């Protein structure tokens, strides 16, 4: 059952806000039936607590079931959608309903570099939640049949496809071996595209010498945990991005890569500069899961 919409995207770098608004309206029209379905599930399975990241409806369901609920997050959707109110004022009644749900959370466990989470009445800061590969770099490369001696560049854009990347240009950068994940497996020259659903994505992070990423919370945490330098693509249109970019600049060896350079394949100077600079990895607590 779909309990929230998030942001609908055309691809890894482009959002569809009109479609997002339409889908949010459709979902909110189904709130009563969704709550009834979820309450039945809670009763059937004798659920005693809901932990959620971070559909607003979860907290309304918990309140009606008279069980505690815990949000675990670095942002809330009401805050994200408020950034688009000037262009899409029809978001407002949906936002207000979301906020009424979020206020019913028993506790919000807030991750580092969190956005405005004041909608939650009770908040507790926790460290980074992250995965750490148990493999060495050599073992991780062997797992994915990647060359042991190459300078491996992992391309990661939130599991939303790599179609717009200039593969022919990247294949001419013979000093690097590029790895990504997508629906269609591909292996040609110095490019390897693996199935997108990798159960241990952190092993791919371990295999890499450098990452090119659109910052999302999961990959930022992985970068910090595995100490892999990163070229990040900034997204001015998504309000969470400045917080994650600040985290990368504070806690990682990171540099900015303009989107037009990425899409044109003009990335070799930035890769060379990043790999030649001194490493910067301050100590960071990574035990948020515990």
XYZ file of N, CA and C in Angstrom:
870
model
N 0.854 -1.195 0.000
C 0.000 0.000 0.000
C 0.886 1.240 0.000
N 0.606 2.173 -0.878
C 1.380 3.415 -0.951
C 0.841 4.412 0.068
N 1.701 4.845 0.985
C 1.274 5.739 2.059
C 1.760 7.175 1.879
N 2.674 7.413 0.957
C 3.028 8.792 0.620
C 3.562 8.833 -0.801
N 3.735 10.041 -1.318
C 4.113 10.226 -2.720
C 5.574 10.622 -2.849
N 6.085 11.394 -1.878
C 7.437 11.923 -2.048
C 7.474 12.922 -3.180
N 8.485 12.829 -4.026
C 8.584 13.651 -5.225
C 8.641 12.720 -6.432
N 7.730 12.909 -7.364
C 7.773 12.135 -8.600
C 8.831 12.750 -9.513
N 9.700 11.900 -10.069
C 10.794 12.392 -10.891
C 10.761 11.773 -12.276
N 11.099 12.595 -13.259
C 11.201 12.125 -14.643
C 12.428 11.249 -14.814
N 13.513 11.678 -14.168
C 14.736 10.887 -14.143
C 15.522 11.308 -12.915
N 16.804 10.977 -12.866
C 17.595 11.223 -11.669
C 17.731 12.697 -11.312
N 17.567 13.586 -12.287
C 17.875 14.996 -12.051
C 16.701 15.935 -12.278
N 15.539 15.404 -12.669
C 14.416 16.281 -13.008
C 13.153 15.862 -12.267
N 12.538 16.834 -11.576
C 11.322 16.560 -10.812
C 10.074 16.875 -11.637
N 8.977 16.176 -11.289
C 7.673 16.410 -11.916
C 6.715 16.900 -10.832
N 6.719 18.206 -10.564
C 5.950 18.734 -9.440
C 4.449 18.756 -9.723
N 4.056 18.987 -10.959
C 2.626 18.952 -11.276
C 2.068 17.562 -11.020
N 2.788 16.552 -11.454
C 2.359 15.176 -11.233
C 2.422 14.821 -9.749
N 3.420 15.358 -9.039
C 3.511 15.136 -7.594
C 2.273 15.684 -6.887
N 1.876 16.908 -7.237
C 0.690 17.517 -6.633
C -0.559 16.695 -6.928
N -0.714 16.282 -8.164
C -1.895 15.486 -8.524
C -1.936 14.182 -7.737
N -0.797 13.513 -7.633
C -0.751 12.241 -6.919
C -0.994 12.428 -5.423
N -0.490 13.524 -4.874
C -0.740 13.814 -3.454
C -2.229 14.033 -3.201
N -2.878 14.776 -4.077
C -4.330 14.997 -3.929
C -5.073 13.657 -3.963
N -4.709 12.812 -4.923
C -5.375 11.512 -5.045
C -5.191 10.692 -3.777
N -3.972 10.711 -3.239
C -3.694 9.941 -2.032
C -4.514 10.467 -0.854
N -4.554 11.785 -0.692
C -5.266 12.361 0.452
C -6.773 12.124 0.368
N -7.296 11.923 -0.832
C -8.712 11.577 -0.961
C -8.990 10.162 -0.462
N -7.939 9.360 -0.354
C -8.085 7.974 0.101
C -7.688 7.787 1.561
N -7.469 8.888 2.287
C -6.947 8.798 3.650
C -7.815 7.907 4.544
N -9.106 8.078 4.512
C -9.986 7.313 5.413
C -9.864 5.816 5.183
N -9.881 5.410 3.917
C -9.792 3.972 3.629
C -8.395 3.433 3.935
N -7.359 4.240 3.716
C -5.997 3.810 4.047
C -5.841 3.608 5.546
N -6.392 4.530 6.328
C -6.312 4.403 7.788
C -7.043 3.143 8.240
N -8.206 2.897 7.694
C -8.960 1.702 8.082
C -8.181 0.433 7.763
N -7.554 0.401 6.594
C -6.769 -0.768 6.195
C -5.569 -0.973 7.117
N -4.885 0.119 7.430
C -3.708 0.020 8.300
C -4.086 -0.374 9.727
N -5.189 0.161 10.226
C -5.641 -0.210 11.571
C -5.967 -1.702 11.640
N -6.579 -2.225 10.591
C -6.872 -3.660 10.566
C -5.592 -4.481 10.592
N -4.591 -4.023 9.859
C -3.298 -4.719 9.851
C -2.654 -4.692 11.238
N -2.692 -3.532 11.884
C -2.104 -3.409 13.227
C -2.774 -4.367 14.204
N -4.098 -4.438 14.141
C -4.820 -5.336 15.055
C -4.495 -6.800 14.760
N -4.473 -7.137 13.468
C -4.227 -8.527 13.088
C -2.865 -9.016 13.570
N -1.866 -8.133 13.487
C -0.493 -8.535 13.809
C -0.043 -8.059 15.191
N -0.980 -7.489 15.951
C -0.690 -7.045 17.307
C 0.546 -6.130 17.368
N 0.571 -5.167 16.475
C 1.680 -4.209 16.413
C 1.617 -3.288 17.627
N 2.765 -3.087 18.261
C 2.813 -2.294 19.491
C 3.447 -0.915 19.300
N 4.143 -0.705 18.165
C 4.817 0.579 17.927
C 5.047 0.735 16.439
N 4.964 1.951 15.937
C 5.296 2.249 14.545
C 6.539 3.124 14.508
N 7.561 2.674 13.757
C 8.737 3.499 13.443
C 8.678 3.800 11.959
N 8.857 5.056 11.593
C 8.546 5.441 10.215
C 9.488 6.502 9.671
N 9.789 6.359 8.370
C 10.568 7.341 7.605
C 9.919 7.455 6.217
N 9.108 8.502 5.927
C 8.470 9.314 6.929
C 7.113 9.757 6.387
N 6.286 8.797 5.972
C 4.932 9.129 5.512
C 4.086 9.713 6.640
N 3.483 10.861 6.442
C 2.701 11.486 7.517
C 1.607 10.578 8.073
N 1.002 9.784 7.186
C -0.124 8.955 7.590
C 0.241 7.966 8.701
N 1.507 7.568 8.771
C 1.922 6.593 9.787
C 1.589 7.064 11.196
N 1.696 8.346 11.429
C 1.532 8.876 12.782
C 0.058 9.073 13.133
N -0.747 9.352 12.127
C -2.193 9.395 12.345
C -2.715 7.992 12.646
N -2.226 7.014 11.910
C -2.633 5.622 12.151
C -2.257 5.200 13.562
N -1.021 5.501 13.976
C -0.581 5.133 15.321
C -1.451 5.801 16.382
N -1.776 7.081 16.169
C -2.597 7.799 17.145
C -3.977 7.156 17.270
N -4.570 6.802 16.127
C -5.893 6.191 16.183
C -5.841 4.784 16.786
N -4.705 4.106 16.622
C -4.541 2.778 17.212
C -4.131 2.848 18.684
N -3.846 4.075 19.152
C -3.414 4.297 20.534
C -2.131 3.520 20.857
N -1.178 3.576 19.886
C 0.158 3.025 20.117
C 1.177 4.122 19.833
N 2.388 4.032 20.418
C 3.398 5.062 20.173
C 3.953 4.990 18.757
N 4.489 6.109 18.306
C 5.100 6.177 16.973
C 6.392 6.986 17.044
N 7.373 6.558 16.250
C 8.681 7.206 16.223
C 9.033 7.545 14.779
N 9.280 8.812 14.518
C 9.806 9.237 13.220
C 11.332 9.156 13.271
N 11.940 8.634 12.207
C 13.402 8.586 12.097
C 13.743 9.254 10.773
N 14.305 10.466 10.824
C 14.389 11.225 9.573
C 15.319 12.419 9.686
N 15.625 12.991 8.514
C 16.332 14.266 8.461
C 15.464 15.364 7.846
N 14.272 14.992 7.306
C 13.336 16.013 6.836
C 11.922 15.468 6.929
N 10.949 16.361 6.760
C 9.540 15.966 6.712
C 8.930 16.533 5.433
N 7.943 15.817 4.903
C 7.404 16.203 3.597
C 6.662 17.527 3.627
N 6.069 17.893 4.750
C 5.404 19.196 4.799
C 6.394 20.318 4.508
N 7.612 20.183 5.063
C 8.652 21.207 4.864
C 9.138 21.216 3.419
N 9.281 20.040 2.824
C 9.702 19.968 1.423
C 8.669 20.654 0.528
N 7.407 20.294 0.700
C 6.382 20.845 -0.191
C 6.192 22.346 0.002
N 6.433 22.841 1.213
C 6.292 24.289 1.436
C 7.232 25.101 0.539
N 8.337 24.503 0.138
C 9.274 25.214 -0.739
C 8.671 25.513 -2.115
N 7.594 24.800 -2.467
C 7.006 24.953 -3.796
C 5.649 25.653 -3.759
N 5.291 26.239 -2.608
C 3.956 26.835 -2.465
C 3.745 28.023 -3.395
N 4.764 28.817 -3.619
C 4.579 30.000 -4.464
C 4.166 29.583 -5.868
N 4.783 28.511 -6.371
C 4.479 28.035 -7.715
C 3.244 27.130 -7.725
N 3.034 26.418 -6.605
C 1.927 25.458 -6.524
C 1.158 25.670 -5.218
N 0.350 26.743 -5.137
C -0.361 27.044 -3.881
C -1.361 25.955 -3.482
N -1.759 25.115 -4.417
C -2.716 24.044 -4.097
C -2.122 22.987 -3.166
N -0.805 23.041 -2.929
C -0.203 22.134 -1.951
C -0.649 22.453 -0.522
N -1.102 23.707 -0.269
C -1.294 24.157 1.113
C -2.239 23.272 1.931
N -3.466 22.964 1.470
C -4.325 22.118 2.316
C -3.740 20.726 2.549
N -2.977 20.218 1.598
C -2.331 18.917 1.777
C -1.240 19.010 2.844
N -0.476 20.088 2.789
C 0.578 20.322 3.784
C -0.029 20.416 5.177
N -1.128 21.159 5.295
C -1.751 21.339 6.608
C -2.245 20.014 7.173
N -2.762 19.142 6.313
C -3.184 17.828 6.791
C -1.966 16.992 7.211
N -0.900 17.049 6.422
C 0.332 16.345 6.796
C 0.826 16.804 8.160
N 0.819 18.092 8.378
C 1.313 18.623 9.644
C 0.452 18.166 10.817
N -0.844 18.061 10.592
C -1.705 17.570 11.673
C -1.369 16.121 12.018
N -0.943 15.349 11.038
C -0.542 13.964 11.273
C 0.818 13.905 11.972
N 1.786 14.669 11.457
C 3.139 14.650 12.036
C 3.124 15.054 13.512
N 2.248 15.995 13.872
C 2.224 16.468 15.263
C 1.812 15.366 16.240
N 1.260 14.284 15.743
C 0.821 13.189 16.608
C 1.922 12.156 16.859
N 3.103 12.342 16.273
C 4.213 11.422 16.530
C 4.622 11.509 18.000
N 4.897 10.368 18.588
C 5.362 10.350 19.981
C 6.745 10.961 20.091
N 7.617 10.643 19.139
C 9.006 11.101 19.175
C 9.544 11.162 17.760
N 10.381 12.172 17.485
C 11.149 12.214 16.240
C 12.623 12.044 16.585
N 13.246 10.988 16.065
C 14.692 10.818 16.165
C 15.300 11.525 14.958
N 16.002 12.617 15.191
C 16.459 13.479 14.113
C 17.915 13.176 13.787
N 18.177 12.955 12.518
C 19.511 12.612 12.040
C 20.364 13.869 11.872
N 21.679 13.720 11.786
C 22.550 14.887 11.619
C 22.208 15.684 10.355
N 22.443 16.981 10.441
C 22.176 17.920 9.350
C 20.696 17.887 8.951
N 19.844 17.764 9.956
C 18.407 17.711 9.705
C 17.886 19.066 9.247
N 16.847 19.023 8.429
C 16.118 20.215 8.015
C 15.172 20.626 9.148
N 14.275 21.542 8.872
C 13.353 22.032 9.899
C 12.362 20.925 10.266
N 12.488 20.408 11.481
C 11.598 19.351 11.963
C 10.754 19.828 13.144
N 10.513 21.140 13.198
C 9.781 21.706 14.322
C 8.331 21.242 14.374
N 7.827 20.628 13.305
C 6.454 20.118 13.311
C 6.296 18.995 14.340
N 7.399 18.332 14.691
C 7.337 17.262 15.680
C 7.481 17.847 17.083
N 6.532 17.602 17.962
C 6.584 18.231 19.291
C 7.706 17.696 20.177
N 8.141 16.452 19.979
C 9.203 15.861 20.800
C 10.284 15.330 19.879
N 11.532 15.832 20.075
C 12.622 15.473 19.169
C 13.858 15.064 19.963
N 14.602 14.109 19.405
C 15.853 13.662 20.012
C 16.871 13.446 18.898
N 18.012 14.112 18.980
C 19.046 13.977 17.956
C 19.788 12.652 18.130
N 20.059 11.989 17.010
C 20.833 10.748 17.033
C 21.955 10.854 15.996
N 22.990 9.996 16.088
C 24.074 10.022 15.095
C 23.620 9.489 13.737
N 24.550 9.510 12.786
C 24.297 8.980 11.456
C 23.853 7.511 11.535
N 22.869 7.177 10.721
C 22.516 5.781 10.477
C 23.125 5.412 9.124
N 23.978 4.407 9.111
C 24.642 4.055 7.864
C 24.993 2.590 7.829
N 25.263 2.107 6.628
C 25.746 0.751 6.419
C 27.251 0.806 6.210
N 27.951 -0.219 6.617
C 29.389 -0.294 6.365
C 29.715 -1.664 5.792
N 30.367 -1.667 4.656
C 30.737 -2.928 4.017
C 31.737 -3.680 4.883
N 31.550 -4.989 4.971
C 32.495 -5.838 5.707
C 33.631 -6.321 4.810
N 33.600 -5.953 3.526
C 34.596 -6.428 2.567
C 35.741 -5.440 2.413
N 36.905 -5.942 2.032
C 38.004 -5.072 1.613
C 37.693 -4.550 0.212
N 38.457 -3.540 -0.238
C 38.241 -3.017 -1.587
C 38.453 -4.120 -2.628
N 39.462 -4.945 -2.437
C 39.735 -6.023 -3.390
C 38.579 -7.030 -3.414
N 38.072 -7.383 -2.249
C 36.950 -8.325 -2.182
C 35.697 -7.743 -2.825
N 35.448 -6.446 -2.593
C 34.263 -5.810 -3.176
C 34.364 -5.783 -4.700
N 35.543 -5.501 -5.221
C 35.708 -5.481 -6.681
C 35.531 -6.884 -7.272
N 36.060 -7.878 -6.581
C 35.906 -9.249 -7.058
C 34.432 -9.656 -7.072
N 33.675 -9.229 -6.076
C 32.253 -9.571 -5.999
C 31.495 -9.117 -7.240
N 31.826 -7.939 -7.756
C 31.113 -7.380 -8.910
C 31.884 -7.558 -10.215
N 32.965 -8.362 -10.184
C 33.803 -8.602 -11.365
C 34.329 -7.295 -11.953
N 34.786 -6.407 -11.086
C 35.369 -5.134 -11.494
C 36.885 -5.248 -11.500
N 37.561 -4.502 -12.377
C 39.022 -4.612 -12.467
C 39.713 -4.143 -11.188
N 40.665 -4.944 -10.716
C 41.321 -4.639 -9.450
C 42.209 -3.407 -9.531
N 42.809 -3.144 -10.687
C 43.811 -2.075 -10.764
C 43.261 -0.758 -11.290
N 41.982 -0.714 -11.669
C 41.420 0.497 -12.273
C 41.103 1.557 -11.225
N 41.022 2.809 -11.671
C 40.450 3.882 -10.853
C 38.942 3.862 -11.102
N 38.206 3.360 -10.125
C 36.771 3.112 -10.316
C 35.951 4.305 -9.843
N 35.047 4.759 -10.718
C 34.148 5.879 -10.443
C 32.734 5.311 -10.343
N 32.123 5.437 -9.179
C 30.744 4.985 -8.976
C 29.794 6.144 -9.233
N 28.849 5.940 -10.151
C 27.837 6.937 -10.472
C 26.560 6.573 -9.737
N 26.092 7.452 -8.858
C 24.921 7.116 -8.049
C 23.965 8.302 -7.997
N 22.744 8.046 -8.479
C 21.747 9.109 -8.599
C 20.403 8.680 -8.049
N 20.415 7.963 -6.936
C 19.180 7.669 -6.219
C 18.315 6.610 -6.853
N 18.896 5.710 -7.653
C 18.119 4.626 -8.222
C 17.095 5.064 -9.243
N 17.295 6.222 -9.867
C 16.294 6.767 -10.789
C 16.773 6.790 -12.234
N 17.790 6.002 -12.527
C 18.180 5.858 -13.922
C 19.354 6.725 -14.322
N 20.070 6.251 -15.350
C 21.289 6.904 -15.812
C 21.182 7.302 -17.286
N 19.947 7.377 -17.817
C 19.767 7.529 -19.255
C 20.403 8.799 -19.811
N 20.426 9.870 -19.041
C 20.907 11.150 -19.581
C 22.425 11.287 -19.547
N 23.115 10.322 -18.953
C 24.566 10.440 -18.865
C 25.212 10.190 -20.227
N 26.297 10.918 -20.515
C 26.937 10.826 -21.841
C 27.892 9.627 -21.910
N 27.339 8.439 -22.102
C 28.145 7.213 -21.997
C 29.283 7.184 -23.007
N 29.050 7.655 -24.219
C 30.116 7.624 -25.232
C 31.296 8.494 -24.813
N 30.998 9.640 -24.225
C 32.076 10.510 -23.739
C 32.827 9.857 -22.574
N 32.082 9.215 -21.680
C 32.723 8.566 -20.535
C 33.624 7.420 -20.986
N 33.204 6.713 -22.034
C 34.011 5.592 -22.514
C 35.346 6.049 -23.086
N 35.441 7.327 -23.447
C 36.715 7.839 -23.961
C 37.680 8.215 -22.844
N 37.192 8.255 -21.600
C 38.062 8.580 -20.455
C 38.697 7.292 -19.955
N 39.694 6.815 -20.652
C 40.247 5.482 -20.418
C 41.017 5.364 -19.106
N 41.310 6.476 -18.462
C 41.991 6.398 -17.159
C 41.046 5.991 -16.039
N 39.749 5.905 -16.339
C 38.746 5.619 -15.314
C 37.851 4.466 -15.760
N 37.315 3.761 -14.766
C 36.344 2.696 -15.021
C 35.055 3.102 -14.314
N 33.963 3.242 -15.078
C 32.721 3.784 -14.552
C 31.739 2.663 -14.228
N 31.108 2.769 -13.061
C 30.157 1.767 -12.590
C 28.880 2.481 -12.163
N 27.744 1.933 -12.557
C 26.451 2.454 -12.113
C 25.469 1.313 -11.974
N 24.264 1.625 -11.549
C 23.194 0.621 -11.472
C 21.974 1.164 -12.201
N 21.298 0.281 -12.930
C 20.123 0.689 -13.702
C 19.310 -0.566 -14.023
N 18.190 -0.368 -14.696
C 17.321 -1.496 -15.020
C 18.001 -2.481 -15.954
N 18.796 -1.975 -16.880
C 19.395 -2.812 -17.920
C 20.881 -3.029 -17.642
N 21.283 -4.268 -17.472
C 22.696 -4.593 -17.258
C 23.488 -4.300 -18.535
N 24.693 -3.769 -18.356
C 25.513 -3.410 -19.512
C 26.985 -3.498 -19.107
N 27.811 -3.999 -19.989
C 29.247 -4.016 -19.747
C 29.941 -3.802 -21.086
N 30.573 -2.663 -21.218
C 31.222 -2.317 -22.482
C 32.430 -1.429 -22.201
N 33.603 -1.914 -22.583
C 34.821 -1.142 -22.393
C 35.041 -0.816 -20.925
N 35.124 0.463 -20.624
C 35.383 0.907 -19.249
C 34.103 1.318 -18.517
N 32.969 0.725 -18.932
C 31.680 1.020 -18.308
C 31.009 -0.286 -17.908
N 30.512 -0.321 -16.681
C 29.750 -1.474 -16.205
C 28.499 -0.966 -15.506
N 27.325 -1.377 -16.005
C 26.049 -1.033 -15.383
C 25.473 -2.314 -14.796
N 25.273 -2.332 -13.491
C 24.812 -3.501 -12.758
C 23.319 -3.388 -12.476
N 22.654 -4.496 -12.148
C 21.226 -4.411 -11.792
C 21.000 -3.418 -10.669
N 19.912 -2.629 -10.768
C 19.740 -1.501 -9.854
C 19.439 -1.915 -8.417
N 18.831 -3.070 -8.210
C 18.494 -3.485 -6.854
C 19.653 -4.277 -6.252
N 20.615 -3.574 -5.701
C 21.762 -4.212 -5.075
C 21.498 -4.325 -3.578
N 21.351 -5.541 -3.051
C 21.016 -5.673 -1.629
C 22.115 -5.149 -0.702
N 23.349 -5.116 -1.186
C 24.460 -4.597 -0.371
C 25.179 -3.505 -1.168
N 24.468 -2.398 -1.363
C 25.029 -1.300 -2.156
C 26.313 -0.778 -1.545
N 26.438 -0.919 -0.222
C 27.647 -0.421 0.428
C 28.896 -1.151 -0.071
N 28.753 -2.382 -0.588
C 29.905 -3.061 -1.174
C 30.374 -2.360 -2.451
N 29.433 -1.784 -3.209
C 29.818 -0.993 -4.384
C 30.553 0.273 -3.970
N 30.083 0.890 -2.888
C 30.768 2.076 -2.365
C 32.192 1.713 -1.963
N 32.356 0.574 -1.305
C 33.691 0.122 -0.899
C 34.593 -0.095 -2.111
N 34.025 -0.566 -3.220
C 34.831 -0.869 -4.401
C 35.343 0.381 -5.108
N 34.736 1.525 -4.848
C 35.013 2.736 -5.621
C 36.208 3.518 -5.084
N 36.880 4.223 -6.009
C 37.914 5.197 -5.637
C 37.340 6.591 -5.527
N 36.262 6.845 -6.243
C 35.613 8.157 -6.229
C 34.152 7.939 -6.601
N 33.288 8.812 -6.095
C 31.857 8.726 -6.363
C 31.388 10.031 -6.996
N 30.523 9.909 -8.003
C 29.804 11.066 -8.538
C 28.342 10.867 -8.157
N 27.786 11.814 -7.396
C 26.481 11.570 -6.778
C 25.601 12.804 -6.797
N 24.310 12.540 -6.884
C 23.290 13.512 -6.493
C 23.062 13.279 -5.009
N 23.347 14.241 -4.134
C 23.280 13.958 -2.696
C 21.884 13.563 -2.227
N 21.810 12.398 -1.643
C 20.656 11.930 -0.893
C 21.183 11.412 0.428
N 20.309 11.261 1.415
C 20.818 10.931 2.744
C 21.585 9.616 2.761
N 21.071 8.594 2.064
C 21.720 7.289 2.098
C 23.124 7.316 1.540
N 23.312 7.925 0.357
C 24.644 7.920 -0.245
C 25.599 8.834 0.520
N 25.104 9.938 1.060
C 25.977 10.802 1.863
C 26.492 10.039 3.090
N 25.605 9.310 3.763
C 26.034 8.509 4.907
C 27.041 7.443 4.489
N 26.799 6.798 3.338
C 27.733 5.782 2.850
C 29.102 6.384 2.541
N 29.112 7.549 1.927
C 30.376 8.218 1.595
C 31.172 8.506 2.861
N 30.502 9.036 3.873
C 31.177 9.374 5.123
C 31.680 8.109 5.810
N 30.875 7.045 5.788
C 31.256 5.805 6.463
C 32.438 5.120 5.789
N 32.502 5.187 4.454
C 33.541 4.457 3.722
C 34.701 5.344 3.282
N 34.585 6.654 3.520
C 35.658 7.609 3.227
C 36.081 7.564 1.763
N 35.071 7.694 0.890
C 35.317 7.721 -0.555
C 35.109 9.152 -1.052
N 36.101 9.761 -1.692
C 35.931 11.132 -2.204
C 34.753 11.227 -3.159
N 34.130 12.400 -3.210
C 32.899 12.548 -3.990
C 32.876 13.858 -4.763
N 32.413 13.768 -6.010
C 31.979 14.931 -6.771
C 30.460 14.966 -6.677
N 29.908 16.038 -6.111
C 28.458 16.088 -5.934
C 27.825 17.062 -6.922
N 26.670 16.663 -7.423
C 25.870 17.490 -8.324
C 24.826 18.198 -7.481
N 24.849 19.514 -7.504
C 23.930 20.294 -6.664
C 22.562 20.388 -7.324
N 21.526 20.296 -6.471
C 20.153 20.455 -6.946
C 19.516 21.633 -6.223
N 19.517 22.794 -6.873
C 18.964 23.996 -6.254
C 17.467 23.878 -6.006
N 16.789 22.979 -6.743
C 15.332 22.934 -6.686
C 14.811 22.011 -5.592
N 15.684 21.374 -4.828
C 15.214 20.471 -3.768
C 15.741 20.985 -2.433
N 14.854 21.351 -1.504
C 15.280 22.084 -0.303
C 16.183 21.295 0.641
N 16.200 19.965 0.550
C 17.094 19.185 1.407
C 18.548 19.316 0.981
N 18.789 19.592 -0.309
C 20.141 19.509 -0.867
C 21.182 20.348 -0.132
N 20.907 21.615 0.215
C 21.942 22.402 0.890
C 22.410 21.787 2.205
N 21.543 21.105 2.918
C 21.915 20.483 4.188
C 22.885 19.329 3.956
N 22.607 18.512 2.941
C 23.472 17.378 2.656
C 24.803 17.829 2.061
N 24.763 18.875 1.250
C 26.006 19.412 0.703
C 26.869 19.993 1.814
N 26.239 20.639 2.789
C 26.993 21.131 3.939
C 27.649 19.980 4.686
N 26.930 18.872 4.840
C 27.503 17.698 5.494
C 28.715 17.186 4.735
N 28.625 17.110 3.405
C 29.763 16.642 2.611
C 30.952 17.593 2.743
N 30.686 18.892 2.708
C 31.790 19.849 2.827
C 32.417 19.835 4.211
N 31.620 19.528 5.239
C 32.137 19.495 6.610
C 32.852 18.191 6.939
N 32.398 17.073 6.356
C 32.778 15.754 6.862
C 33.419 14.840 5.832
N 33.647 15.336 4.618
C 34.138 14.457 3.553
C 35.114 15.190 2.652
N 35.807 14.414 1.828
C 36.623 14.967 0.745
C 35.691 15.123 -0.447
N 35.260 16.346 -0.697
C 34.158 16.564 -1.634
C 34.385 17.828 -2.443
N 33.906 17.802 -3.693
C 33.923 18.976 -4.557
C 32.651 19.025 -5.391
N 32.296 20.216 -5.779
C 31.089 20.462 -6.571
C 31.342 20.152 -8.041
N 30.374 19.483 -8.686
C 30.409 19.213 -10.127
C 29.167 19.817 -10.753
N 29.305 20.831 -11.609
C 28.120 21.407 -12.251
C 27.377 20.368 -13.093
N 26.045 20.463 -13.095
C 25.240 19.509 -13.850
C 25.612 19.529 -15.333
N 25.882 20.711 -15.885
C 26.183 20.774 -17.324
C 27.494 20.072 -17.646
N 28.442 20.083 -16.719
C 29.686 19.331 -16.943
C 29.421 17.831 -16.901
N 28.577 17.403 -15.968
C 28.232 15.981 -15.904
C 27.553 15.534 -17.192
N 26.540 16.273 -17.643
C 25.750 15.842 -18.794
C 26.508 15.986 -20.114
N 27.548 16.804 -20.126
C 28.371 16.923 -21.336
C 29.566 15.979 -21.308
N 29.797 15.332 -20.167
C 30.940 14.432 -20.038
C 32.236 15.133 -19.725
N 32.165 16.414 -19.392
C 33.376 17.183 -19.097
C 33.724 17.046 -17.608
N 34.160 15.871 -17.206
C 34.388 15.597 -15.788
C 35.833 15.235 -15.464
N 36.660 15.064 -16.494
C 38.025 14.606 -16.225
C 38.829 15.587 -15.371
N 38.765 16.908 -15.631
C 39.540 17.827 -14.776
C 39.116 17.762 -13.308
N 37.809 17.679 -13.062
C 37.326 17.623 -11.681
C 37.726 16.314 -11.004
N 37.664 15.202 -11.737
C 38.084 13.919 -11.175
C 39.562 13.961 -10.794
N 40.386 14.456 -11.696
C 41.823 14.503 -11.433
C 42.134 15.392 -10.240
N 41.469 16.540 -10.164
C 41.721 17.454 -9.042
C 41.294 16.831 -7.716
N 40.130 16.201 -7.697
C 39.636 15.597 -6.467
C 40.563 14.481 -5.993
N 41.021 13.633 -6.898
C 41.849 12.491 -6.517
C 43.264 12.897 -6.122
N 43.672 14.100 -6.537
C 45.032 14.540 -6.207
C 45.097 15.355 -4.921
N 43.962 15.784 -4.415
C 43.974 16.642 -3.228
C 44.118 15.819 -1.952
N 44.497 16.489 -0.876
C 44.626 15.816 0.409
C 43.284 15.322 0.915
N 43.311 14.217 1.629
C 42.081 13.633 2.148
C 41.642 14.341 3.440
N 40.338 14.477 3.605
C 39.772 15.129 4.789
C 38.624 14.289 5.287
N 38.804 13.619 6.435
C 37.775 12.749 7.010
C 37.781 12.903 8.516
N 37.142 13.919 9.059
C 37.070 14.053 10.517
C 36.288 12.897 11.139
N 36.554 12.641 12.406
C 35.858 11.554 13.109
C 34.365 11.888 13.222
N 33.532 10.893 12.915
C 32.081 11.077 12.928
C 31.449 9.861 13.584
N 30.479 10.095 14.468
C 29.741 8.991 15.075
C 28.778 8.391 14.060
N 28.837 7.065 13.888
C 28.025 6.374 12.887
C 27.095 5.345 13.526
N 26.817 5.483 14.817
C 26.067 4.453 15.547
C 24.603 4.834 15.769
N 24.040 5.611 14.859
C 22.634 5.999 14.990
C 21.684 4.814 14.973
N 22.026 3.752 14.243
C 21.144 2.583 14.185
C 21.020 1.955 15.554
N 22.112 1.865 16.286
C 22.051 1.291 17.632
C 21.219 2.150 18.559
